[in-house]
Coordinates of C-alpha atoms and ligand atoms in Angstrom, one line a residue:
M6 CA 27.0 29.3 -8.2
K7 CA 27.0 32.8 -6.1
K8 CA 22.9 31.8 -6.0
V9 CA 23.2 28.2 -6.1
A10 CA 25.6 28.1 -1.9
F11 CA 23.1 31.2 -1.5
F12 CA 20.1 29.1 -2.1
L13 CA 21.1 26.1 -0.2
F14 CA 23.4 28.8 3.1
A15 CA 18.8 29.7 3.4
A16 CA 17.9 25.8 2.5
F17 CA 19.7 25.3 5.6
L18 CA 19.5 28.1 8.1
S19 CA 14.9 27.2 7.3
G20 CA 16.1 24.1 9.2
Q21 CA 13.4 22.4 6.2
T22 CA 16.2 19.1 5.1
P23 CA 18.4 18.4 8.2
P24 CA 21.4 17.1 7.4
G25 CA 21.6 13.0 5.8
R26 CA 17.8 13.3 4.7
V27 CA 16.1 14.1 1.4
V28 CA 13.5 15.6 2.0
P29 CA 10.9 16.6 -1.3
N30 CA 10.3 19.3 -2.7
D31 CA 5.9 18.0 -2.8
P32 CA 4.1 20.8 -1.9
F33 CA 1.8 18.2 1.3
F34 CA 5.3 16.2 2.8
K35 CA 4.5 19.1 5.2
Y36 CA 1.6 16.8 6.2
Q37 CA 3.2 13.5 6.1
V38 CA 3.9 13.3 9.8
S39 CA 3.4 9.5 8.9
F40 CA 7.4 9.8 6.6
L41 CA 9.1 12.4 9.2
N42 CA 8.0 13.7 12.5
P43 CA 9.8 15.9 14.5
G44 CA 7.8 15.4 17.5
G45 CA 5.6 17.2 19.2
Q46 CA 1.6 19.1 19.0
I47 CA 1.8 18.9 15.5
P48 CA -0.8 21.2 13.5
I49 CA -1.7 19.6 9.7
E50 CA -5.2 19.8 8.3
R51 CA -6.9 17.3 7.0
T52 CA -8.2 17.7 3.9
S53 CA -6.4 19.4 1.2
I54 CA -10.2 20.4 -0.5
K55 CA -11.1 22.2 2.6
P56 CA -10.0 24.5 6.5
S57 CA -10.2 20.7 8.2
P58 CA -7.5 21.1 11.6
V59 CA -5.7 18.4 13.4
T60 CA -3.7 18.0 15.8
L61 CA -0.9 15.2 16.2
D62 CA 0.1 14.2 19.6
A63 CA 4.3 13.0 18.3
A64 CA 7.0 11.9 20.2
A65 CA 9.7 12.7 17.9
G66 CA 11.4 9.6 15.8
I67 CA 8.2 7.4 16.0
D68 CA 8.5 7.0 12.0
P69 CA 10.5 5.1 9.5
D70 CA 13.4 7.3 8.6
V71 CA 12.3 7.6 4.7
T72 CA 13.6 10.6 4.6
R73 CA 16.8 8.8 5.4
A74 CA 16.3 6.0 3.6
W75 CA 15.7 8.1 0.5
T76 CA 19.0 8.9 1.1
I77 CA 19.9 5.4 -0.7
S78 CA 17.0 5.3 -3.2
T79 CA 13.6 7.2 -4.2
G80 CA 12.5 3.8 -5.5
S81 CA 12.9 2.0 -9.3
K82 CA 10.1 1.5 -12.0
K83 CA 11.6 -1.6 -13.1
I84 CA 10.3 -2.2 -9.1
V85 CA 6.7 -3.7 -9.6
V86 CA 4.9 -3.6 -6.9
A87 CA 1.0 -5.5 -7.1
V88 CA -2.4 -3.9 -5.2
L89 CA -4.8 -5.5 -4.6
D90 CA -8.1 -3.9 -3.6
D91 CA -11.8 -3.8 -4.9
G92 CA -10.7 -0.5 -8.0
F93 CA -9.0 2.7 -8.9
F94 CA -8.7 5.7 -9.5
Y95 CA -5.5 5.8 -11.9
D96 CA -5.7 9.3 -13.6
H97 CA -5.2 10.9 -10.2
E98 CA -2.9 13.9 -11.1
D99 CA 0.1 12.3 -8.5
L100 CA -0.4 9.1 -9.7
A101 CA -1.1 8.1 -12.9
G102 CA 3.0 8.5 -13.3
N103 CA 3.8 4.6 -11.5
I104 CA 1.4 3.0 -13.1
W105 CA 2.4 0.1 -14.1
A106 CA 2.3 -0.2 -18.3
N107 CA 2.3 -4.2 -19.3
P108 CA 5.6 -3.8 -21.8
G109 CA 4.1 -7.5 -23.4
E110 CA 0.7 -5.0 -24.1
S111 CA 2.7 -1.5 -24.9
G112 CA 3.2 -0.2 -28.2
P113 CA 2.1 -0.6 -31.8
D114 CA 1.9 -4.6 -32.6
A115 CA 2.8 -5.6 -36.5
T116 CA -0.7 -3.9 -38.0
G117 CA 0.3 -0.4 -36.6
H118 CA -2.1 -0.8 -34.3
P119 CA -1.9 0.2 -30.4
R120 CA -1.8 -3.4 -28.3
E121 CA -2.7 -1.2 -25.1
T122 CA -6.4 -1.7 -27.6
N123 CA -6.2 -4.1 -30.1
G124 CA -8.3 -6.5 -28.2
I125 CA -5.4 -9.8 -29.3
D126 CA -3.6 -11.2 -26.1
D127 CA -0.3 -10.1 -27.6
D128 CA 2.1 -11.4 -24.9
G129 CA 0.0 -15.0 -25.0
N130 CA -0.3 -14.6 -21.2
G131 CA -4.0 -15.2 -21.6
Y132 CA -5.9 -11.3 -21.0
A133 CA -6.3 -9.8 -23.8
D134 CA -5.4 -5.6 -23.8
D135 CA -4.0 -5.6 -19.4
V136 CA -2.7 -2.5 -19.8
M137 CA -2.4 -1.6 -16.1
G138 CA -3.3 -5.4 -14.8
W139 CA -7.2 -7.1 -14.8
D140 CA -10.9 -6.5 -13.7
F141 CA -11.2 -9.8 -11.9
A142 CA -14.8 -9.1 -11.1
F143 CA -16.2 -7.7 -14.8
D144 CA -13.8 -9.6 -16.6
D145 CA -11.6 -6.7 -19.1
P146 CA -8.8 -5.5 -19.1
D147 CA -10.4 -1.5 -17.5
P148 CA -9.3 -1.8 -13.4
D149 CA -11.4 0.9 -12.9
C150 CA -13.1 2.7 -9.7
Y151 CA -16.7 1.4 -10.4
I152 CA -18.0 -1.3 -8.3
F153 CA -21.8 -2.9 -7.5
D154 CA -22.3 -1.6 -4.0
G155 CA -23.6 -4.0 -2.7
K156 CA -27.5 -1.6 -1.3
R157 CA -28.9 -2.4 -4.2
K158 CA -28.2 -5.0 -6.7
D159 CA -28.1 -3.4 -10.3
R160 CA -26.5 0.2 -8.9
I161 CA -22.6 0.6 -9.8
Q162 CA -20.5 3.1 -7.7
P163 CA -17.3 4.4 -7.5
Y164 CA -15.5 3.0 -4.6
W165 CA -12.3 4.7 -3.2
H166 CA -10.3 2.7 -0.3
S167 CA -7.7 2.0 -2.2
I168 CA -6.5 5.3 -3.4
S169 CA -5.5 6.2 -0.2
A170 CA -2.9 2.4 -0.7
L171 CA -1.1 3.7 -4.3
G172 CA -0.5 6.9 -2.3
I173 CA 1.1 5.5 1.0
I174 CA 3.3 3.2 -2.0
G175 CA 4.1 5.6 -4.8
A176 CA 2.8 9.2 -5.0
R177 CA 5.0 10.8 -7.9
G178 CA 8.4 12.0 -5.6
N179 CA 9.5 14.9 -5.6
N180 CA 7.3 16.4 -9.0
G181 CA 6.2 19.7 -7.2
L182 CA 2.5 18.5 -6.4
G183 CA 0.0 16.9 -3.9
V184 CA 2.2 14.4 -2.0
A185 CA 5.2 11.4 -2.2
G186 CA 5.0 8.1 -2.2
V187 CA 7.4 5.9 0.0
N188 CA 8.5 4.8 -4.3
W189 CA 9.1 8.2 -6.3
D190 CA 9.4 6.1 -8.8
I191 CA 7.2 2.3 -8.9
S192 CA 5.4 0.8 -11.5
M193 CA 2.0 -0.3 -8.9
M194 CA 0.0 -3.1 -11.1
L195 CA -3.6 -3.0 -10.6
L196 CA -5.4 -5.8 -9.8
K197 CA -9.5 -5.2 -9.2
I198 CA -11.3 -7.9 -6.8
G199 CA -14.2 -5.9 -5.4
A200 CA -17.4 -7.0 -5.6
Q201 CA -20.2 -7.6 -8.2
G202 CA -23.5 -8.0 -8.0
I203 CA -23.2 -9.2 -4.1
G204 CA -27.3 -7.7 -2.7
N205 CA -27.3 -6.9 1.2
G206 CA -26.2 -9.5 3.1
E207 CA -25.4 -11.3 1.0
K208 CA -21.9 -13.5 1.2
D209 CA -19.6 -12.6 -1.5
T210 CA -18.5 -16.4 -1.7
A211 CA -16.8 -15.6 -5.4
R212 CA -14.2 -13.2 -3.8
P213 CA -11.5 -15.3 -2.5
G214 CA -11.5 -16.8 -6.4
R215 CA -11.3 -13.5 -7.9
A216 CA -8.0 -12.8 -5.2
A217 CA -6.3 -16.0 -6.0
K218 CA -6.2 -15.6 -9.4
A219 CA -5.3 -11.4 -8.8
I220 CA -2.6 -13.3 -7.3
R221 CA -1.3 -15.5 -9.4
Y222 CA -1.5 -12.8 -12.2
A223 CA 0.5 -10.8 -10.0
A224 CA 3.2 -14.0 -9.9
D225 CA 2.9 -14.7 -13.4
N226 CA 3.8 -10.8 -14.5
G227 CA 6.5 -9.6 -12.6
A228 CA 4.8 -8.1 -10.4
R229 CA 7.1 -8.8 -6.7
I230 CA 5.2 -7.0 -3.9
I231 CA 1.6 -7.8 -3.4
N232 CA -0.2 -5.4 -1.1
W233 CA -4.1 -6.6 -0.2
S234 CA -5.1 -4.0 2.2
G235 CA -8.2 -6.6 3.2
F236 CA -9.4 -10.1 3.7
V237 CA -12.3 -11.9 2.9
A238 CA -14.7 -13.1 4.7
D239 CA -16.6 -15.6 5.9
P240 CA -14.5 -18.2 3.4
T241 CA -15.8 -21.8 3.1
P242 CA -12.9 -24.4 3.3
E243 CA -12.0 -25.0 0.1
A244 CA -12.0 -20.7 -1.2
L245 CA -10.0 -20.8 1.3
E246 CA -7.9 -23.5 0.2
E247 CA -7.5 -22.5 -3.5
L248 CA -6.5 -18.8 -1.7
K249 CA -3.3 -20.2 0.4
A250 CA -3.3 -22.2 -2.3
A251 CA -2.4 -19.0 -5.0
I252 CA 0.2 -17.7 -1.8
V253 CA 1.8 -20.3 -2.4
Y254 CA 2.7 -20.1 -6.1
A255 CA 2.9 -16.0 -5.8
G256 CA 6.3 -18.3 -2.5
E257 CA 7.4 -20.1 -5.3
K258 CA 7.8 -16.9 -7.7
N259 CA 9.6 -14.9 -5.0
V260 CA 6.7 -12.9 -3.8
L261 CA 6.0 -11.2 -1.3
L262 CA 2.2 -10.8 0.1
V263 CA 1.5 -8.0 2.1
V264 CA -1.5 -7.4 4.5
G265 CA -3.1 -4.9 6.7
A266 CA -3.8 -7.5 10.2
G267 CA -7.2 -5.5 10.5
N268 CA -8.9 -2.5 12.6
S269 CA -11.0 -4.8 15.0
G270 CA -9.3 -4.3 18.1
L271 CA -8.8 -8.3 17.8
D272 CA -5.7 -10.6 19.4
I273 CA -5.7 -12.6 15.6
D274 CA -3.4 -15.3 17.7
R275 CA -6.7 -17.5 19.1
S276 CA -8.2 -19.9 16.5
E277 CA -11.4 -17.7 17.2
N278 CA -10.6 -14.6 15.8
F279 CA -7.8 -15.5 12.2
T280 CA -9.1 -13.7 9.9
F281 CA -7.4 -14.9 6.3
P282 CA -4.4 -14.6 4.1
A283 CA -3.2 -12.5 7.3
C284 CA -3.1 -15.9 9.7
F285 CA -1.6 -18.5 6.5
P286 CA 1.9 -19.5 8.8
L287 CA 3.7 -18.5 5.1
D288 CA 7.0 -17.2 5.3
N289 CA 5.8 -14.8 1.8
I290 CA 3.1 -13.3 3.7
L291 CA 3.9 -9.9 6.1
T292 CA 0.9 -8.7 8.1
V293 CA 1.1 -5.2 9.3
A294 CA -0.7 -3.8 12.6
M295 CA -0.6 0.0 13.1
I296 CA 0.9 2.4 15.6
D297 CA 0.1 5.9 16.6
F298 CA 1.8 9.5 16.5
R299 CA 3.2 8.2 20.2
G300 CA 4.2 3.7 19.2
G301 CA 1.3 2.9 21.1
L302 CA -0.8 0.5 19.2
V303 CA -4.3 2.0 17.8
R304 CA -7.2 1.4 19.9
Y305 CA -10.3 3.1 20.1
Q306 CA -13.7 3.2 22.2
A307 CA -16.7 2.8 19.8
G308 CA -19.7 2.8 21.7
D309 CA -19.2 -0.2 24.4
R310 CA -16.3 -0.7 22.6
W311 CA -13.5 -1.7 21.0
L312 CA -11.8 -1.5 19.0
G313 CA -8.0 -1.2 16.6
S314 CA -5.2 -2.7 15.4
N315 CA -5.3 -6.3 14.9
F316 CA -2.2 -8.1 16.9
G317 CA -0.6 -11.6 17.8
Q318 CA 2.7 -12.7 18.5
R319 CA 2.9 -15.6 16.3
N320 CA -0.1 -13.9 12.7
V321 CA 1.4 -10.2 13.6
D322 CA 4.9 -9.3 12.2
I323 CA 5.1 -6.4 12.3
A324 CA 3.4 -2.4 12.7
A325 CA 4.0 1.1 11.1
L326 CA 2.3 4.7 11.6
E327 CA -2.3 4.7 10.0
E328 CA -2.9 7.6 10.2
N329 CA -0.6 8.7 6.6
F330 CA -1.4 12.0 4.6
T331 CA -2.0 10.8 1.0
T332 CA -3.7 10.4 -1.8
D333 CA -7.9 10.5 -2.3
V334 CA -10.1 12.1 -5.6
E335 CA -13.9 13.5 -4.8
N336 CA -16.3 14.4 -7.1
G337 CA -13.3 12.9 -9.5
R338 CA -10.7 15.5 -8.6
S339 CA -7.6 14.6 -7.7
T340 CA -7.2 15.5 -4.1
Y341 CA -5.8 14.5 -0.8
R342 CA -6.3 13.4 2.7
L343 CA -5.8 11.9 5.7
G344 CA -6.3 8.3 5.3
G345 CA -6.1 5.5 7.9
G346 CA -6.5 2.4 9.4
T347 CA -4.0 -1.2 9.0
S348 CA -5.1 -0.5 5.3
C349 CA -2.6 2.4 5.7
S350 CA -0.3 1.3 7.9
G351 CA 0.1 -2.4 5.4
P352 CA 1.0 -0.4 2.2
V353 CA 3.8 1.6 4.5
V354 CA 6.0 -1.6 4.7
A355 CA 4.8 -2.3 1.2
G356 CA 6.5 0.7 0.0
I357 CA 9.6 0.2 2.5
A358 CA 10.0 -3.4 1.0
A359 CA 9.6 -2.6 -2.6
L360 CA 13.1 0.3 -2.0
T361 CA 14.7 -2.1 -0.7
L362 CA 14.4 -4.5 -3.5
A363 CA 14.8 -1.6 -5.4
V364 CA 18.5 -1.3 -3.9
N365 CA 18.7 -4.9 -3.5
P366 CA 16.2 -7.5 -6.2
E367 CA 18.3 -10.5 -5.6
L368 CA 16.6 -10.8 -2.4
S369 CA 13.7 -14.0 -2.0
A370 CA 10.9 -13.4 -0.3
P371 CA 11.8 -14.7 2.8
A372 CA 14.5 -12.8 3.3
L373 CA 13.1 -10.2 2.5
K374 CA 10.4 -10.5 5.2
K375 CA 12.6 -11.5 7.9
S376 CA 15.1 -8.6 6.8
L377 CA 12.2 -5.7 7.0
M378 CA 11.3 -7.0 11.1
E379 CA 15.1 -7.9 11.7
T380 CA 15.2 -4.2 11.2
A381 CA 12.8 -2.2 12.7
T382 CA 12.8 -0.6 16.4
P383 CA 12.2 -1.5 18.6
L384 CA 8.7 -0.6 20.8
P385 CA 8.1 -1.4 24.5
A386 CA 4.2 -1.1 23.4
L387 CA 4.7 -3.6 20.7
A388 CA 6.2 -6.4 23.1
G389 CA 3.9 -9.8 23.0
K390 CA 2.2 -8.1 20.0
V391 CA 3.1 -8.6 17.3
A392 CA 5.9 -10.8 16.4
C393 CA 9.3 -8.5 16.0
G394 CA 8.2 -5.9 18.6
G395 CA 9.3 -2.7 16.2
M396 CA 8.1 -1.0 13.4
V397 CA 9.2 -0.4 10.0
N398 CA 12.0 1.3 9.2
A399 CA 13.1 1.5 5.9
Y400 CA 16.7 3.2 6.8
R401 CA 18.3 0.0 8.5
A402 CA 15.8 -1.9 6.0
L403 CA 18.0 -1.0 3.2
L404 CA 21.3 -0.4 4.2
A405 CA 20.9 -4.3 5.4
A406 CA 19.9 -4.6 1.3
R407 CA 23.3 -3.6 0.2
D408 CA 25.0 -4.7 2.7
V409 CA 24.5 -9.1 1.9
R410 CA 25.3 -7.4 -1.9
Ligands
LIG9 CA1 -1.9 -10.1 -22.4
LIG10 CA1 -3.8 -5.6 -26.9
LIG11 CA1 3.7 14.2 -5.6

């Protein structure tokens, strides 16, 4: 008893856990300024594998108030988030525990063989041995990280893009290892849509079709949120219709699609800048811009061009912090790194959408979207740039979700 009291007193004196907040024990949480931003000039490392100091210029309170949200919920394995990306390092040490396990393809079958590998479609959903999700590029049950690399038709390379999204949405939290996801517990369904056999300069015309199939799979197999930190390039009108129909279908099953707005610094309300799926006018798509630690829309000069967050009062809904210290992989080893782009701000919102459903799974997809926008923290820099004029706020979203019950 004395020991416990001493520990609590020491923790209080050290100032590590402000009252009314939950701070997890993950060793790199101290670099997760995108979850808890104390403000000022904040020294962190860019990567866990070598000294790589960087100083973040931050204004206090520019964060999604996740540590207060965690006083209400830290997530639930019952909530399934599908992640659409090119391929996945699903055995990362801090992710493996939060990967979806299809219940219909798990455990021994009638003859004692594992359903995971018996080659039989045990749950009759049209896919044999789909335990974690599916590889829509190679049409097999293993959504691994390997894709044709786009330079040489015969070369297969590991691809890293998805790993930051997985860590932001659902790295195991408070497990004394790595980082914490927005959801300490969650089930992440892995839907691989990476390119297959596309040569340099050729268009991946089958990509929208793969994405459409993956979205229908997510909707049919229990996902409530889909994170897609990507887009389809140069689609035909027919391919766009197929993709849109899949998203409408997902909406009928109450699935919310969260997409990054893109990193080209463009006003995507202008028809010449339209990007999809972000610009489909559907009430189950939530499009996310990116902001810096001072609350401004990300904008930077690259050569003679200005790049940064795409924006648009009609087609972009909400914003979240870009730079997130999260999971990574280096030479096959589980590592951690500061990631960026709307590929990171989108998953912050997807993670918070999932956390909100953990508190109230009855919310419909349009109601969830509306609530996340209504509970956002208004920021002057976002007025006229994103529909709700603010950055996502997990604590307020969870309070609202709890109150409507
Ligand atoms: Ca199956
Ligand atoms: Ca099986
Ligand atoms: Ca962790």
